[in-house]
Amino acid sequence: MGFRFREHWREIKRGRPGHRFQARYANSRQRKRQARVAHRIIFLVAGLLAFAIGGLLAVFPGPAIPFFFLGGALLATESRVMARVMDWSELRLRAVAAWARKHWRRLPGFARIVLIILGACCSAASGYLAFRLMCG
């Protein structure tokens, strides 16, 4: 049984929102007898490593999010609690994204440009502050 990232990713994508990570956990429990201990350790270590990288990048807005998602998805394979957290957070994030999309579409073009510039300035300022905090 080799490590097949694409198959794992497709399994998660096929799942129903709000239940996909718990279903993945249940499937991994069924295959537990077939899985080598090394594969389970790889998932745990990779998940924790992704969370650690996300924690380091959390100082900057944006780049930490994919690492937190990846770490959560990897840990959800081995932890029922993490699978429930991932399913719960997916539903909440989808609701927030739908709300943001709806309001973004209603904004006039000028307001969108102002928000993009404001976001870029906040991102640059937080990057500068993080640099100043780390370098003294």
mmCIF file of C-alpha atoms in Angstrom:
data_model
loop_
_atom_site.group_PDB
_atom_site.id
_atom_site.type_symbol
_atom_site.label_atom_id
_atom_site.label_comp_id
_atom_site.label_asym_id
_atom_site.label_seq_id
_atom_site.Cartn_x
_atom_site.Cartn_y
_atom_site.Cartn_z
ATOM 1 C CA MET A 1 0.000 0.000 0.000
ATOM 2 C CA GLY A 2 1.857 3.046 -1.238
ATOM 3 C CA PHE A 3 1.195 6.651 -0.343
ATOM 4 C CA ARG A 4 -1.317 7.921 -2.897
ATOM 5 C CA PHE A 5 -2.012 11.575 -2.240
ATOM 6 C CA ARG A 6 -4.272 12.023 -5.278
ATOM 7 C CA GLU A 7 -6.550 9.182 -4.214
ATOM 8 C CA HIS A 8 -6.841 10.613 -0.710
ATOM 9 C CA TRP A 9 -7.583 14.061 -2.120
ATOM 10 C CA ARG A 10 -10.248 12.694 -4.485
ATOM 11 C CA GLU A 11 -11.873 10.837 -1.610
ATOM 12 C CA ILE A 12 -12.109 14.065 0.375
ATOM 13 C CA LYS A 13 -13.441 16.021 -2.624
ATOM 14 C CA ARG A 14 -16.139 13.416 -3.318
ATOM 15 C CA GLY A 15 -17.413 13.601 0.249
ATOM 16 C CA ARG A 16 -20.488 15.538 1.265
ATOM 17 C CA PRO A 17 -19.724 18.906 2.910
ATOM 18 C CA GLY A 18 -20.069 18.654 6.663
ATOM 19 C CA HIS A 19 -19.473 14.894 6.617
ATOM 20 C CA ARG A 20 -16.465 14.326 4.382
ATOM 21 C CA PHE A 21 -13.782 14.270 7.075
ATOM 22 C CA GLN A 22 -15.761 12.023 9.404
ATOM 23 C CA ALA A 23 -16.400 9.645 6.498
ATOM 24 C CA ARG A 24 -12.683 9.706 5.712
ATOM 25 C CA TYR A 25 -11.919 8.885 9.332
ATOM 26 C CA ALA A 26 -14.403 5.983 9.277
ATOM 27 C CA ASN A 27 -12.888 4.643 6.037
ATOM 28 C CA SER A 28 -9.408 4.894 7.493
ATOM 29 C CA ARG A 29 -10.561 2.953 10.587
ATOM 30 C CA GLN A 30 -11.910 0.200 8.332
ATOM 31 C CA ARG A 31 -8.578 0.004 6.535
ATOM 32 C CA LYS A 32 -6.659 0.218 9.793
ATOM 33 C CA ARG A 33 -5.724 -3.456 9.700
ATOM 34 C CA GLN A 34 -4.285 -3.084 6.217
ATOM 35 C CA ALA A 35 -2.425 0.143 6.890
ATOM 36 C CA ARG A 36 1.115 -0.042 8.066
ATOM 37 C CA VAL A 37 2.053 1.749 11.221
ATOM 38 C CA ALA A 38 4.560 3.767 9.199
ATOM 39 C CA HIS A 39 1.776 5.245 7.052
ATOM 40 C CA ARG A 40 -0.188 6.282 10.120
ATOM 41 C CA ILE A 41 2.906 7.879 11.626
ATOM 42 C CA ILE A 42 3.594 9.705 8.356
ATOM 43 C CA PHE A 43 0.067 11.165 8.389
ATOM 44 C CA LEU A 44 0.420 12.297 12.006
ATOM 45 C CA VAL A 45 3.872 13.805 11.543
ATOM 46 C CA ALA A 46 2.926 15.495 8.259
ATOM 47 C CA GLY A 47 -0.228 16.926 9.856
ATOM 48 C CA LEU A 48 1.655 18.271 12.857
ATOM 49 C CA LEU A 49 4.390 19.652 10.607
ATOM 50 C CA ALA A 50 1.822 21.436 8.429
ATOM 51 C CA PHE A 51 0.239 22.944 11.554
ATOM 52 C CA ALA A 52 3.670 24.082 12.775
ATOM 53 C CA ILE A 53 4.429 25.742 9.423
ATOM 54 C CA GLY A 54 0.993 27.361 9.499
ATOM 55 C CA GLY A 55 1.718 28.642 13.001
ATOM 56 C CA LEU A 56 4.962 30.211 11.831
ATOM 57 C CA LEU A 57 3.280 31.768 8.805
ATOM 58 C CA ALA A 58 0.264 32.979 10.806
ATOM 59 C CA VAL A 59 2.106 36.247 11.348
ATOM 60 C CA PHE A 60 1.453 37.049 7.686
ATOM 61 C CA PRO A 61 -2.143 37.175 6.486
ATOM 62 C CA GLY A 62 -3.032 34.486 3.985
ATOM 63 C CA PRO A 63 -0.188 31.999 3.548
ATOM 64 C CA ALA A 64 -0.929 30.086 6.756
ATOM 65 C CA ILE A 65 -4.448 29.064 5.748
ATOM 66 C CA PRO A 66 -3.511 26.262 3.309
ATOM 67 C CA PHE A 67 -1.105 24.784 5.858
ATOM 68 C CA PHE A 68 -3.763 24.761 8.580
ATOM 69 C CA PHE A 69 -6.211 23.122 6.167
ATOM 70 C CA LEU A 70 -3.669 20.505 5.070
ATOM 71 C CA GLY A 71 -2.639 19.770 8.650
ATOM 72 C CA GLY A 72 -6.259 19.449 9.733
ATOM 73 C CA ALA A 73 -7.095 17.141 6.836
ATOM 74 C CA LEU A 74 -4.129 14.890 7.599
ATOM 75 C CA LEU A 75 -4.902 14.766 11.310
ATOM 76 C CA ALA A 76 -8.605 14.156 10.611
ATOM 77 C CA THR A 77 -7.612 10.831 9.089
ATOM 78 C CA GLU A 78 -6.317 9.681 12.472
ATOM 79 C CA SER A 79 -8.514 11.614 14.938
ATOM 80 C CA ARG A 80 -12.294 11.569 15.225
ATOM 81 C CA VAL A 81 -12.246 14.847 17.150
ATOM 82 C CA MET A 82 -10.219 16.567 14.425
ATOM 83 C CA ALA A 83 -12.538 15.100 11.758
ATOM 84 C CA ARG A 84 -15.525 16.647 13.546
ATOM 85 C CA VAL A 85 -13.713 19.978 13.911
ATOM 86 C CA MET A 86 -12.844 19.999 10.206
ATOM 87 C CA ASP A 87 -16.440 19.198 9.189
ATOM 88 C CA TRP A 88 -17.829 21.857 11.544
ATOM 89 C CA SER A 89 -15.369 24.495 10.353
ATOM 90 C CA GLU A 90 -15.996 23.643 6.693
ATOM 91 C CA LEU A 91 -19.698 24.388 7.066
ATOM 92 C CA ARG A 92 -19.008 27.663 8.883
ATOM 93 C CA LEU A 93 -16.399 28.764 6.339
ATOM 94 C CA ARG A 94 -18.750 27.971 3.463
ATOM 95 C CA ALA A 95 -21.445 30.146 5.067
ATOM 96 C CA VAL A 96 -19.010 33.030 5.576
ATOM 97 C CA ALA A 97 -17.705 32.686 2.007
ATOM 98 C CA ALA A 98 -21.254 32.727 0.602
ATOM 99 C CA TRP A 99 -22.052 35.846 2.642
ATOM 100 C CA ALA A 100 -18.838 37.567 1.480
ATOM 101 C CA ARG A 101 -19.460 36.640 -2.184
ATOM 102 C CA LYS A 102 -23.004 37.997 -2.015
ATOM 103 C CA HIS A 103 -21.886 41.312 -0.556
ATOM 104 C CA TRP A 104 -18.827 41.571 -2.827
ATOM 105 C CA ARG A 105 -21.023 41.274 -5.911
ATOM 106 C CA ARG A 106 -23.272 44.084 -4.663
ATOM 107 C CA LEU A 107 -20.381 46.513 -4.209
ATOM 108 C CA PRO A 108 -19.680 49.073 -6.909
ATOM 109 C CA GLY A 109 -16.344 48.798 -8.731
ATOM 110 C CA PHE A 110 -14.835 51.744 -6.860
ATOM 111 C CA ALA A 111 -15.564 50.151 -3.468
ATOM 112 C CA ARG A 112 -13.967 46.878 -4.590
ATOM 113 C CA ILE A 113 -10.813 48.718 -5.653
ATOM 114 C CA VAL A 114 -10.671 50.561 -2.323
ATOM 115 C CA LEU A 115 -11.065 47.288 -0.391
ATOM 116 C CA ILE A 116 -8.342 45.582 -2.429
ATOM 117 C CA ILE A 117 -5.939 48.477 -1.828
ATOM 118 C CA LEU A 118 -6.844 48.535 1.872
ATOM 119 C CA GLY A 119 -6.231 44.787 2.125
ATOM 120 C CA ALA A 120 -2.867 45.107 0.391
ATOM 121 C CA CYS A 121 -1.858 47.940 2.740
ATOM 122 C CA CYS A 122 -2.892 45.924 5.803
ATOM 123 C CA SER A 123 -0.960 42.935 4.500
ATOM 124 C CA ALA A 124 2.162 45.031 3.888
ATOM 125 C CA ALA A 125 1.853 46.683 7.297
ATOM 126 C CA SER A 126 1.477 43.364 9.119
ATOM 127 C CA GLY A 127 4.459 41.960 7.203
ATOM 128 C CA TYR A 128 6.521 44.999 8.177
ATOM 129 C CA LEU A 129 5.443 44.722 11.822
ATOM 130 C CA ALA A 130 6.279 41.009 11.874
ATOM 131 C CA PHE A 131 9.706 41.788 10.422
ATOM 132 C CA ARG A 132 10.308 44.496 13.049
ATOM 133 C CA LEU A 133 9.219 42.169 15.871
ATOM 134 C CA MET A 134 11.446 39.335 14.686
ATOM 135 C CA CYS A 135 14.503 41.437 13.912
ATOM 136 C CA GLY A 136 14.268 43.810 16.834
#
